mmCIF file of C-alpha atoms and ligand atoms in Angstrom:
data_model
loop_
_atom_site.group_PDB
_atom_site.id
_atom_site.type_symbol
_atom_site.label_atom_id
_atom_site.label_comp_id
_atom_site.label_asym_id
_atom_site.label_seq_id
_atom_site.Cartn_x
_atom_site.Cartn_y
_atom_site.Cartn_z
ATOM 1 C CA UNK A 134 66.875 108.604 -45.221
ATOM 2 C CA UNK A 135 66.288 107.566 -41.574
ATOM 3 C CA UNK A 136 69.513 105.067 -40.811
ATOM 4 C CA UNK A 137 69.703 103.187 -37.444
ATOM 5 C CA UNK A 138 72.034 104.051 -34.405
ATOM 6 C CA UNK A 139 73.813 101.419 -32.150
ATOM 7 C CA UNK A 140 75.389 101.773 -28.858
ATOM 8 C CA UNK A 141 78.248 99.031 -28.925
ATOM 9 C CA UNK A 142 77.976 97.433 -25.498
ATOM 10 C CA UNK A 143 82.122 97.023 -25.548
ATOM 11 C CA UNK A 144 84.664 97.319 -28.588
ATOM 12 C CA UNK A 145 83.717 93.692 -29.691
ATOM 13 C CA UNK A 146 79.927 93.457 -29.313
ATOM 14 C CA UNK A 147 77.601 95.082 -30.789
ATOM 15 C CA UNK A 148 73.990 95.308 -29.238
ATOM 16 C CA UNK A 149 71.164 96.915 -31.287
ATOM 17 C CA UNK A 150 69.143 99.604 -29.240
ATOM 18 C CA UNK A 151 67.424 101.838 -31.490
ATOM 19 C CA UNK A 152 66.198 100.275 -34.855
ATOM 20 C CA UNK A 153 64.577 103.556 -36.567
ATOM 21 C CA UNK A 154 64.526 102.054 -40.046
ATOM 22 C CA UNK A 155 64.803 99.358 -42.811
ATOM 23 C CA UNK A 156 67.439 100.256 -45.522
ATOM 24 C CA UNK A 157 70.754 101.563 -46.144
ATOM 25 C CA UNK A 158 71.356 102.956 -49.135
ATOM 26 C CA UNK A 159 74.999 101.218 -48.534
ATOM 27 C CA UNK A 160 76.914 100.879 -51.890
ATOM 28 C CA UNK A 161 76.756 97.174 -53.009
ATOM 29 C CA UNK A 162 80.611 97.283 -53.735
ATOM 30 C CA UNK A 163 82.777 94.803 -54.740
ATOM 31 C CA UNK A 164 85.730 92.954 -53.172
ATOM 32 C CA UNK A 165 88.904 91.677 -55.038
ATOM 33 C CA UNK A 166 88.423 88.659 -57.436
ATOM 34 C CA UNK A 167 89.262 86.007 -55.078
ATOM 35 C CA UNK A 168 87.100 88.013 -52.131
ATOM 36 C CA UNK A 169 89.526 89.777 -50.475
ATOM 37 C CA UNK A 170 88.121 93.302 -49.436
ATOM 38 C CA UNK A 171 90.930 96.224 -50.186
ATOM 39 C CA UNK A 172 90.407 99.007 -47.605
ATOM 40 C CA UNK A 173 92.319 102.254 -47.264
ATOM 41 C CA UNK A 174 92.375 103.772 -43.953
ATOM 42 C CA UNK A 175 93.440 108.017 -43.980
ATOM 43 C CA UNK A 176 94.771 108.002 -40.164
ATOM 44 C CA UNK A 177 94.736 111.109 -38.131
ATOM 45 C CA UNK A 178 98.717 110.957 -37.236
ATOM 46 C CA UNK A 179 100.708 109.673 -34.812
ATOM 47 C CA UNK A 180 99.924 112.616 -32.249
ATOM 48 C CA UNK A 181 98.869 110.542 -28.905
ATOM 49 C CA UNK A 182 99.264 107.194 -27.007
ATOM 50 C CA UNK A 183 95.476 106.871 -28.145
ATOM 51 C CA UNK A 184 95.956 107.299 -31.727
ATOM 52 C CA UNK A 185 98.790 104.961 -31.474
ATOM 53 C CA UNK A 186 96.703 102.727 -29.583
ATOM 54 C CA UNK A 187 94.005 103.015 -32.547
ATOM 55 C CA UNK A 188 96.117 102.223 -34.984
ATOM 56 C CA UNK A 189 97.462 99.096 -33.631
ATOM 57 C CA UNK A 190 93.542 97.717 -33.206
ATOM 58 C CA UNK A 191 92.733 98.709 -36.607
ATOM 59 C CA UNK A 192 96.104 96.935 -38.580
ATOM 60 C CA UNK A 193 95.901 94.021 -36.191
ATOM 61 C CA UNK A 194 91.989 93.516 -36.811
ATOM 62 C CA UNK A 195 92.396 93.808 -40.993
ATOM 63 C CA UNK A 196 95.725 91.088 -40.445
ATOM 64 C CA UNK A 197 93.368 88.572 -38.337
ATOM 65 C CA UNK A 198 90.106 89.176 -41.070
ATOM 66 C CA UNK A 199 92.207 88.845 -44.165
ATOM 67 C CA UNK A 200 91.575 92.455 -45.170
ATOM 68 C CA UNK A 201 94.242 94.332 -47.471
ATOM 69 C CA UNK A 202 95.127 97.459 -45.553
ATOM 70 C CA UNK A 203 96.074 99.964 -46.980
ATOM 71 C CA UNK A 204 97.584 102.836 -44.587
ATOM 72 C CA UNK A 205 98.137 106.264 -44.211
ATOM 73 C CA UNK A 206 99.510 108.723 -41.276
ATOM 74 C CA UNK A 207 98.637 112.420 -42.340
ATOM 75 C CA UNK A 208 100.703 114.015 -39.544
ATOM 76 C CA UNK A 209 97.430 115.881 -38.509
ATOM 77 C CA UNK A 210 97.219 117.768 -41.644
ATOM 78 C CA UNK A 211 93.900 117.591 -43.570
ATOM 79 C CA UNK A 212 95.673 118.050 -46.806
ATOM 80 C CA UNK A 213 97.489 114.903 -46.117
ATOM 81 C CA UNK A 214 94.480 112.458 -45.447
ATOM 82 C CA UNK A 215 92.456 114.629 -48.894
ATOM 83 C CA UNK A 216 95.577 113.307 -50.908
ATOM 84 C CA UNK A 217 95.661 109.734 -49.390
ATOM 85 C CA UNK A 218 91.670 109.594 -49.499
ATOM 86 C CA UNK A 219 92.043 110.572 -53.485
ATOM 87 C CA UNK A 220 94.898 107.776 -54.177
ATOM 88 C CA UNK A 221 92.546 105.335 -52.769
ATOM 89 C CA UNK A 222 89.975 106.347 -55.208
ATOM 90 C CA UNK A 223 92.287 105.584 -57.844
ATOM 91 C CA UNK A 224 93.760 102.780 -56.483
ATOM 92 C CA UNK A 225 89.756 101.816 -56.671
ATOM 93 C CA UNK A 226 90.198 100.041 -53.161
ATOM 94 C CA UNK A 227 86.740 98.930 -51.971
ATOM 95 C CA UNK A 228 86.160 100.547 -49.415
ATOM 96 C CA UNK A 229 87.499 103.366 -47.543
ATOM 97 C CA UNK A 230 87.704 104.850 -43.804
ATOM 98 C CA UNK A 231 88.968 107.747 -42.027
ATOM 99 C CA UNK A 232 89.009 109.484 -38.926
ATOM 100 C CA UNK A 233 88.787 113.293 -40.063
ATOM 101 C CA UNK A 234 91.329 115.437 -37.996
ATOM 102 C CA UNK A 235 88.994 118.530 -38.448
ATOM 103 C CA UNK A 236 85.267 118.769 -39.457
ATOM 104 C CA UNK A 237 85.077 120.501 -42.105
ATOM 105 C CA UNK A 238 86.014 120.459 -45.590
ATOM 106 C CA UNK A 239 85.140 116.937 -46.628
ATOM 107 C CA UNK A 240 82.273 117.173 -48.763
ATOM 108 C CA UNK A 241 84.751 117.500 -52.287
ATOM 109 C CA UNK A 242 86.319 114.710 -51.501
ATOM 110 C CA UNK A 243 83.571 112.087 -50.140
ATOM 111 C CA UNK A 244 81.634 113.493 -53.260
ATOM 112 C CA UNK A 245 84.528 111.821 -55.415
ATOM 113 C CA UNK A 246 84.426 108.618 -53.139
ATOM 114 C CA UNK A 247 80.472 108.565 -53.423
ATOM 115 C CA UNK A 248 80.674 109.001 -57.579
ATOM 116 C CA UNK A 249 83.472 106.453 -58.339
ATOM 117 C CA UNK A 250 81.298 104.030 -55.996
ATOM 118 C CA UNK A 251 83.386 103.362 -53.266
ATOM 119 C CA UNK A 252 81.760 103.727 -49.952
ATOM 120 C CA UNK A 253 83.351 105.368 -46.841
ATOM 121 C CA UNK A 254 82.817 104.866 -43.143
ATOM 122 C CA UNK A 255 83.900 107.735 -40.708
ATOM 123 C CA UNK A 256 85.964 106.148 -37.408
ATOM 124 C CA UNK A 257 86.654 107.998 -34.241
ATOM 125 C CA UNK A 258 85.668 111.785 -34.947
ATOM 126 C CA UNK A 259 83.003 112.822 -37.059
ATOM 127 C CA UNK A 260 82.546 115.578 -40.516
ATOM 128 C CA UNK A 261 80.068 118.299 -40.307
ATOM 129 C CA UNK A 262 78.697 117.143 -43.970
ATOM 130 C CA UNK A 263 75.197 118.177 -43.943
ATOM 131 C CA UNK A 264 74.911 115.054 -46.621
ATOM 132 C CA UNK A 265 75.087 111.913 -45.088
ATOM 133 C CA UNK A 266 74.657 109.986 -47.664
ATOM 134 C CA UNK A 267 78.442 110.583 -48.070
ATOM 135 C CA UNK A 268 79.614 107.766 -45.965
ATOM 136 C CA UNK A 269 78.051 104.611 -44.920
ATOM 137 C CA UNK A 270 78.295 105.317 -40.761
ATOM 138 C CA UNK A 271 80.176 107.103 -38.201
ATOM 139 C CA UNK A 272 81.611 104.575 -35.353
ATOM 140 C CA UNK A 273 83.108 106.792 -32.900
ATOM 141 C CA UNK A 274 82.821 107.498 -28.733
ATOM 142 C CA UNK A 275 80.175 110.449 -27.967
ATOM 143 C CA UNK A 276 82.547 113.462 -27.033
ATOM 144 C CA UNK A 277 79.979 115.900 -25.579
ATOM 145 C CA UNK A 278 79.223 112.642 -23.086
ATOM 146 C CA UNK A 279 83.289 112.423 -22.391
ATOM 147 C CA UNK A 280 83.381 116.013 -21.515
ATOM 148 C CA UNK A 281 79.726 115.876 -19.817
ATOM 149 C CA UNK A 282 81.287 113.225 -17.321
ATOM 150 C CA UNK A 283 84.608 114.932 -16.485
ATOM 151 C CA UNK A 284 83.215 118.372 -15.388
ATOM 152 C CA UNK A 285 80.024 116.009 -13.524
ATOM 153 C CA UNK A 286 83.319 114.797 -11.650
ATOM 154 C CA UNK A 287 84.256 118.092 -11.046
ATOM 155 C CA UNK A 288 80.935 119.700 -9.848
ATOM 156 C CA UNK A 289 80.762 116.421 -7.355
ATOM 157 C CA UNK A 290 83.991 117.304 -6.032
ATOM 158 C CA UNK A 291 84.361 120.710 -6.194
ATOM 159 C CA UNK A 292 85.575 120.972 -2.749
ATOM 160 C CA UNK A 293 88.408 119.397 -3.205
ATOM 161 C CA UNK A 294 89.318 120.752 -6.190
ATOM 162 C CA UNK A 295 89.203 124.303 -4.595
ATOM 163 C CA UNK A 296 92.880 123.791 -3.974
ATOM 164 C CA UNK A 297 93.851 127.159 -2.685
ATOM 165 C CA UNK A 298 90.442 127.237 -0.635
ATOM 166 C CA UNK A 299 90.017 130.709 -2.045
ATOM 167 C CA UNK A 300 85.510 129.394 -2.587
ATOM 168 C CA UNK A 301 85.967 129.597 -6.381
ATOM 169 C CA UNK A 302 87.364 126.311 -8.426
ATOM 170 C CA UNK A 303 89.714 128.177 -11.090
ATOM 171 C CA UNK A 304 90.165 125.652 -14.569
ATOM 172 C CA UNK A 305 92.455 126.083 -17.007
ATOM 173 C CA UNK A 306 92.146 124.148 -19.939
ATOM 174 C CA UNK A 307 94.298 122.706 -22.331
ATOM 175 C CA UNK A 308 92.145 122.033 -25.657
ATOM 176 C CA UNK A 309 92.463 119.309 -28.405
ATOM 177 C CA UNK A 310 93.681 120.261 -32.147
ATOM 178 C CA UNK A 311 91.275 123.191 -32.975
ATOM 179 C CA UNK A 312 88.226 122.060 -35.309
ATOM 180 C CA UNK A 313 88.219 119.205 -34.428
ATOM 181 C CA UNK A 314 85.445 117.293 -33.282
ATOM 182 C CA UNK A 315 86.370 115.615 -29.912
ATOM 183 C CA UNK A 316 87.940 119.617 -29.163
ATOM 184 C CA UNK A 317 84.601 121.116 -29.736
ATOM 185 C CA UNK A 318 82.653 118.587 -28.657
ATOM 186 C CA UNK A 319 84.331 117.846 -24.607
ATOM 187 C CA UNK A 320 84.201 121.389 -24.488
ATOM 188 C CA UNK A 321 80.884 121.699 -25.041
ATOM 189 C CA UNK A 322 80.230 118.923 -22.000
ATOM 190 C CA UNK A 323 82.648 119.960 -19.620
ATOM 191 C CA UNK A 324 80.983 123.900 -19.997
ATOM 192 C CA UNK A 325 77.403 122.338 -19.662
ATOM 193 C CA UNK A 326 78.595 120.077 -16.783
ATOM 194 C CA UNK A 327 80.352 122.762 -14.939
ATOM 195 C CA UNK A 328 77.540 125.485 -15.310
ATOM 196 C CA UNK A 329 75.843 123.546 -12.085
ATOM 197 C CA UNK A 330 78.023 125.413 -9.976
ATOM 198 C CA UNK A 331 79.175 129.100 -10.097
ATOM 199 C CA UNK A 332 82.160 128.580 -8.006
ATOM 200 C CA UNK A 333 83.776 126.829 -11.092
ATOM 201 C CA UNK A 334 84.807 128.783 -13.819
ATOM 202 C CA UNK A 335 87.300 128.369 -16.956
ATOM 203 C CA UNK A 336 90.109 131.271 -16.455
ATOM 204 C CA UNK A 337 92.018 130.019 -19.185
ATOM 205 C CA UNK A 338 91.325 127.946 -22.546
ATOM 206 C CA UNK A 339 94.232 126.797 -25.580
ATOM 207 C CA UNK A 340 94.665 124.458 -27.713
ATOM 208 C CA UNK A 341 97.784 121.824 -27.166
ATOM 209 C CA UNK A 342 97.322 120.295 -30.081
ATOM 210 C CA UNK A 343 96.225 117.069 -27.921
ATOM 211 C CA UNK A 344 100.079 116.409 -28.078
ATOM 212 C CA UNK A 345 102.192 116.367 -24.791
ATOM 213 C CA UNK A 346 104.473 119.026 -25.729
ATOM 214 C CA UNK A 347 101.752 120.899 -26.529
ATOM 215 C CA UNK A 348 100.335 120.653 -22.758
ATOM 216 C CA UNK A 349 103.587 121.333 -21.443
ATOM 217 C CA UNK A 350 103.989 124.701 -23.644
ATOM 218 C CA UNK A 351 100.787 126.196 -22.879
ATOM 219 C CA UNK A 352 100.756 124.311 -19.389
ATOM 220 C CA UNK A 353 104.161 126.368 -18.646
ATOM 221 C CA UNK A 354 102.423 129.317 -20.537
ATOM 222 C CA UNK A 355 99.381 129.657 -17.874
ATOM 223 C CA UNK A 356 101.648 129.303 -14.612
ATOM 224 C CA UNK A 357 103.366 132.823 -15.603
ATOM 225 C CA UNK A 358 99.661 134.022 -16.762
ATOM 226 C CA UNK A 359 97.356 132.942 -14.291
ATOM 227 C CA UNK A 360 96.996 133.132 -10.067
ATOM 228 C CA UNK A 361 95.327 130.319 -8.309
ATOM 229 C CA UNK A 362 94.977 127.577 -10.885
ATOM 230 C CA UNK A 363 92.876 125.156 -8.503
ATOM 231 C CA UNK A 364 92.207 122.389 -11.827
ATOM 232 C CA UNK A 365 93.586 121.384 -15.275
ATOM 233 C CA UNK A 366 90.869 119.930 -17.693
ATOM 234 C CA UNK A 367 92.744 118.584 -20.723
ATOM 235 C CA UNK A 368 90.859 116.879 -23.357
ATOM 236 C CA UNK A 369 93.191 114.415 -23.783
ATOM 237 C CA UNK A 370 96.243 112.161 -21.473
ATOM 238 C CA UNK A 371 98.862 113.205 -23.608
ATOM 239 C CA UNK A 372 98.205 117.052 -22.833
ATOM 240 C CA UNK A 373 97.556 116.151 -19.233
ATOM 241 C CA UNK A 374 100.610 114.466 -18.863
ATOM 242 C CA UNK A 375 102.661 117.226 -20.979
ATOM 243 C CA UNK A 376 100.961 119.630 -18.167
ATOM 244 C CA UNK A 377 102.351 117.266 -15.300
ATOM 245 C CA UNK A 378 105.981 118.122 -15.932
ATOM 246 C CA UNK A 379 105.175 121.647 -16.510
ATOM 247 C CA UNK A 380 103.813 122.237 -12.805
ATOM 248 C CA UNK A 381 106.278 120.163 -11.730
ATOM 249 C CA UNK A 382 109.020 121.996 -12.982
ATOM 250 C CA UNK A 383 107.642 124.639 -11.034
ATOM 251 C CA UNK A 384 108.155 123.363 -8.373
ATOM 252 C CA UNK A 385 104.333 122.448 -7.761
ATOM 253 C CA UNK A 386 103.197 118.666 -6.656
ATOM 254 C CA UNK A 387 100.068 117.609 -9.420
ATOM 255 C CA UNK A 388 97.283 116.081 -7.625
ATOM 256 C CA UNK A 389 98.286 118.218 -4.752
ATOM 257 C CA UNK A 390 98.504 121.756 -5.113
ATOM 258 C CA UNK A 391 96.243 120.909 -8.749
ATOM 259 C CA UNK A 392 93.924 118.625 -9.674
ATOM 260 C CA UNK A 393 94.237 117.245 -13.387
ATOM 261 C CA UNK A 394 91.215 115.651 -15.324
ATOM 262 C CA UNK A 395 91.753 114.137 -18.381
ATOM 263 C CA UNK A 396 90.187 112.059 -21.257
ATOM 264 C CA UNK A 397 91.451 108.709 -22.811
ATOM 265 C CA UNK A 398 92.214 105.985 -20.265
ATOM 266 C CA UNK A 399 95.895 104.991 -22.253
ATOM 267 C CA UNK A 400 98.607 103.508 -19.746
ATOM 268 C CA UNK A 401 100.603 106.280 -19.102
ATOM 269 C CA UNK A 402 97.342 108.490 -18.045
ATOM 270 C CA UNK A 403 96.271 105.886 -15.501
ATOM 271 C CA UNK A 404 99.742 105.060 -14.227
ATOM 272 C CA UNK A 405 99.587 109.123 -13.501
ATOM 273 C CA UNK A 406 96.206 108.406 -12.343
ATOM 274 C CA UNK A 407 97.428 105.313 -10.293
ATOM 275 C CA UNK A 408 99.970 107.223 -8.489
ATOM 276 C CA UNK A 409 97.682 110.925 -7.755
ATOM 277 C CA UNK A 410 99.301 112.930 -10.058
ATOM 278 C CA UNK A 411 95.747 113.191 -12.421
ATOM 279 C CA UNK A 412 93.028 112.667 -10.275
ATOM 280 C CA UNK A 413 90.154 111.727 -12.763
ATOM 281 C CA UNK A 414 90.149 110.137 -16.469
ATOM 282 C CA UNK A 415 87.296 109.703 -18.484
ATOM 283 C CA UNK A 416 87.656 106.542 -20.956
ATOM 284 C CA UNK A 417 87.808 106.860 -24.933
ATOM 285 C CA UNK A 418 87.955 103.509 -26.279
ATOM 286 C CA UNK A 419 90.569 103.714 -29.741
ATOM 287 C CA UNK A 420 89.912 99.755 -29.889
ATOM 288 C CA UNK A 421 88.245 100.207 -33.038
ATOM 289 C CA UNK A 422 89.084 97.977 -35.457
ATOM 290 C CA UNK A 423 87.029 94.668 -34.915
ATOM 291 C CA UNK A 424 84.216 97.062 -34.919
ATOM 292 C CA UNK A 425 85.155 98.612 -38.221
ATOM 293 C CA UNK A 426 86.303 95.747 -40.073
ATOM 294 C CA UNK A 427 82.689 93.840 -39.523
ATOM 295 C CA UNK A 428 80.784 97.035 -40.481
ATOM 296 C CA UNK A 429 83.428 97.562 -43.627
ATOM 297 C CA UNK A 430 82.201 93.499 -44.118
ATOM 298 C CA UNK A 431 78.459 94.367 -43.616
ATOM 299 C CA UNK A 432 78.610 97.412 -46.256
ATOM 300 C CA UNK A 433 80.506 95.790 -49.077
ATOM 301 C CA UNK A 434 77.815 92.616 -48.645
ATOM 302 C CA UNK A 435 74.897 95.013 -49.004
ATOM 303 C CA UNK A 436 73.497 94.931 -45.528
ATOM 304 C CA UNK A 437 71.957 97.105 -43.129
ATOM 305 C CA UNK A 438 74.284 99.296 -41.242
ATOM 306 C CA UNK A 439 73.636 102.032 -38.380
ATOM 307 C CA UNK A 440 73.931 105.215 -39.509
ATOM 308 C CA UNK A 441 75.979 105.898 -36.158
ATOM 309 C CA UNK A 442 77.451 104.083 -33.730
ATOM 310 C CA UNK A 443 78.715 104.895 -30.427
ATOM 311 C CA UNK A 444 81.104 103.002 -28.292
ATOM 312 C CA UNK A 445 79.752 102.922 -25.015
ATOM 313 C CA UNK A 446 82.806 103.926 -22.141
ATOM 314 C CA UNK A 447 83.517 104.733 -18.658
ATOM 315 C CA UNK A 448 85.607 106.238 -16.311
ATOM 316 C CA UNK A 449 88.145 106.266 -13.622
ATOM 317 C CA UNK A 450 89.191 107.005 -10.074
ATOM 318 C CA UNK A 451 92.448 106.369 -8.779
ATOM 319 C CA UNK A 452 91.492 103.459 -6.944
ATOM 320 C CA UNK A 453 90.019 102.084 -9.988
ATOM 321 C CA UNK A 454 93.100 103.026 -11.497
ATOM 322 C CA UNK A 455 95.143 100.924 -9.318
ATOM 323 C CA UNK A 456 92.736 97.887 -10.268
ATOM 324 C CA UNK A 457 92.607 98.060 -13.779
ATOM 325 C CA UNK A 458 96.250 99.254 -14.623
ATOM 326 C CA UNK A 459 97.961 95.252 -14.455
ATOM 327 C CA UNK A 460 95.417 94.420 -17.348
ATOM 328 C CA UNK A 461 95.379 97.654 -19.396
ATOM 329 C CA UNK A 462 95.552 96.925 -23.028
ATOM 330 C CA UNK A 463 96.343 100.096 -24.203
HETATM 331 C C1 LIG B 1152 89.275 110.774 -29.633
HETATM 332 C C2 LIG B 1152 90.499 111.001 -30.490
HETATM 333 C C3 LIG B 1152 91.425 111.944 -29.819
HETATM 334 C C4 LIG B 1152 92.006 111.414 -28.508
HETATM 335 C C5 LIG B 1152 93.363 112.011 -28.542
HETATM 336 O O1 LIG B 1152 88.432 109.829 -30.236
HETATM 337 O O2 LIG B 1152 90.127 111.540 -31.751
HETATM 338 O O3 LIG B 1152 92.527 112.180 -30.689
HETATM 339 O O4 LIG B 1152 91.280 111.785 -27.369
HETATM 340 C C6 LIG B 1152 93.732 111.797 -29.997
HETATM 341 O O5 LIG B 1152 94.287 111.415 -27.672
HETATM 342 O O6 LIG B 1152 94.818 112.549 -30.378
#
């Protein structure tokens, strides 16, 4: 069935763009006896100052609406948010949401949501489930766009970035948890972004697990494996900054002898940012929750949702950096 999509003008608002149909087949579910809605949230983990940051919105926003959270960190392992998704069917919460720390490998599970009633939204990364009548909607940032606009940055200032002035711009890049869909998905940008100009070229690629450590390990790993690393793209702060004290423990100055692009926007990225040690960042709003809670709200009352929608974001320059740091939230 043809669902809408919304862009969401900021993490509050949302502003309908593309109305494609009537309908949702949303699940008319109940709430509690006195009208309290009972959600359970599967999170991803605790892996990043963005997830972190996510979090927080999401507990904060059920306190302030009255909603009865119940919470779950999976420590990045599927099995984990499977086993809390399946206690919440029991539990018979009325609702539940998740942000799935890999694609695949839902469909069991949402199948066993869908039959004991209880509809499910999908925040932050998305499933691969052909069926999408498995969850109500997916409210989550468009990764392919993130990755799109950080190797656009790139192409624009390839000069630059040819730090050793050698004509070619040499990337390594330090990927998010493998399978998962903001991995796959900034890839896939950054590649289509960066095949404007054939002096750029990824020499290296690994997952970090979008951790720090995890930068700094494979970060340490490519300055023994590769010559003339001009750029680090990591998909996400964390492994940028994990990278940061990798290069400079070898002695290297970031933002000098490489330029590091990253994706999230949290504090510590754009105080790096601030001060030249990253060079680019390309926003991923993890202010979620008022968003979620009102669609949980729309769902359980029967109404109309999108089928998908996207929080709209932006990105940063040093300079903007330096503006926007005092009032960061996150
Ligand atoms: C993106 C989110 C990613 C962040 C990382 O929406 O899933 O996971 O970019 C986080 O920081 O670990």
């Amino acid at each position: 069935m043809l669902k809408k999509t919304l862009i969401a003008v900021s993490a509050i608002p949302l502003t309908t763009l593309a109305l494609t149909s009537c309908g949702s087949d949303s699940a008319a579910g109940g709430t509690d006896d006195d009208g309290t809605i009972t959600m359970g949230f599967a999170q991803v983990g605790a892996e990043s100052g963005w997830r972190t940051a996510n979090t927080k919105s999401i507990q904060e926003t059920a306190e302030a609406e009255g909603i009865d959270l119940k919470f779950s960190d999976a420590q990045q392992k599927q099995e984990n948010q499977i086993k809390a998704i399946r206690s919440y069917i029991q539990q018979k919460v009325d609702i539940i949401a998740f942000s799935p720390v890999v694609e695949t490998g839902w469909d069991t599970v949402l199948l066993e949501a869908k039959r004991a009633g209880i509809p499910v939204i999908l925040t932050d990364r998305a499933v691969d489930s052909e069926d999408t009548s498995l969850y109500e909607t997916f409210l989550g940032s468009d990764f392919v766009l993130e990755g799109e606009k950080a190797g656009e940055w790139l192409v624009e200032n390839a000069a630059e970035a040819d730090v050793d002035g050698d004509g070619d711009v040499n990337v390594v890049e330090l990927q998010g948890t493998t399978g998962a869909a903001p991995a796959i998905d900034r890839k896939t940008g950054f590649e289509s972004a960066i095949a404007a100009d054939d002096s750029i070229s990824i020499g290296a690629s690994q997952t970090g697990d979008f951790t720090r450590d995890g930068g700094k390990k494979v970060m340490e790993a490519f300055l023994k494996s590769e010559d003339g690393i001009d750029v680090v793209f990591a998909h996400n702060d964390d492994m940028g900054l994990g990278a940061i004290e990798a290069i400079e423990a070898a002695g290297l100055t970031p933002g000098k002898d490489v330029k590091i692009i990253t994706i999230d926007a949290v504090k510590d990225g754009m105080a790096a940012l601030a001060e030249g040690k990253i060079s680019f960042i390309v926003e991923c709003n993890p202010l979620l929750g008022p968003q979620l809670m009102d669609l949980a709200k729309k769902v359980l009352a029967g109404e109309e949702v999108p089928e998908r929608v996207v929080t709209e974001e932006t990105t940063f320059t040093q300079e903007q950096a330096k503006e926007v740091l005092p009032e960061r939230q996150y």
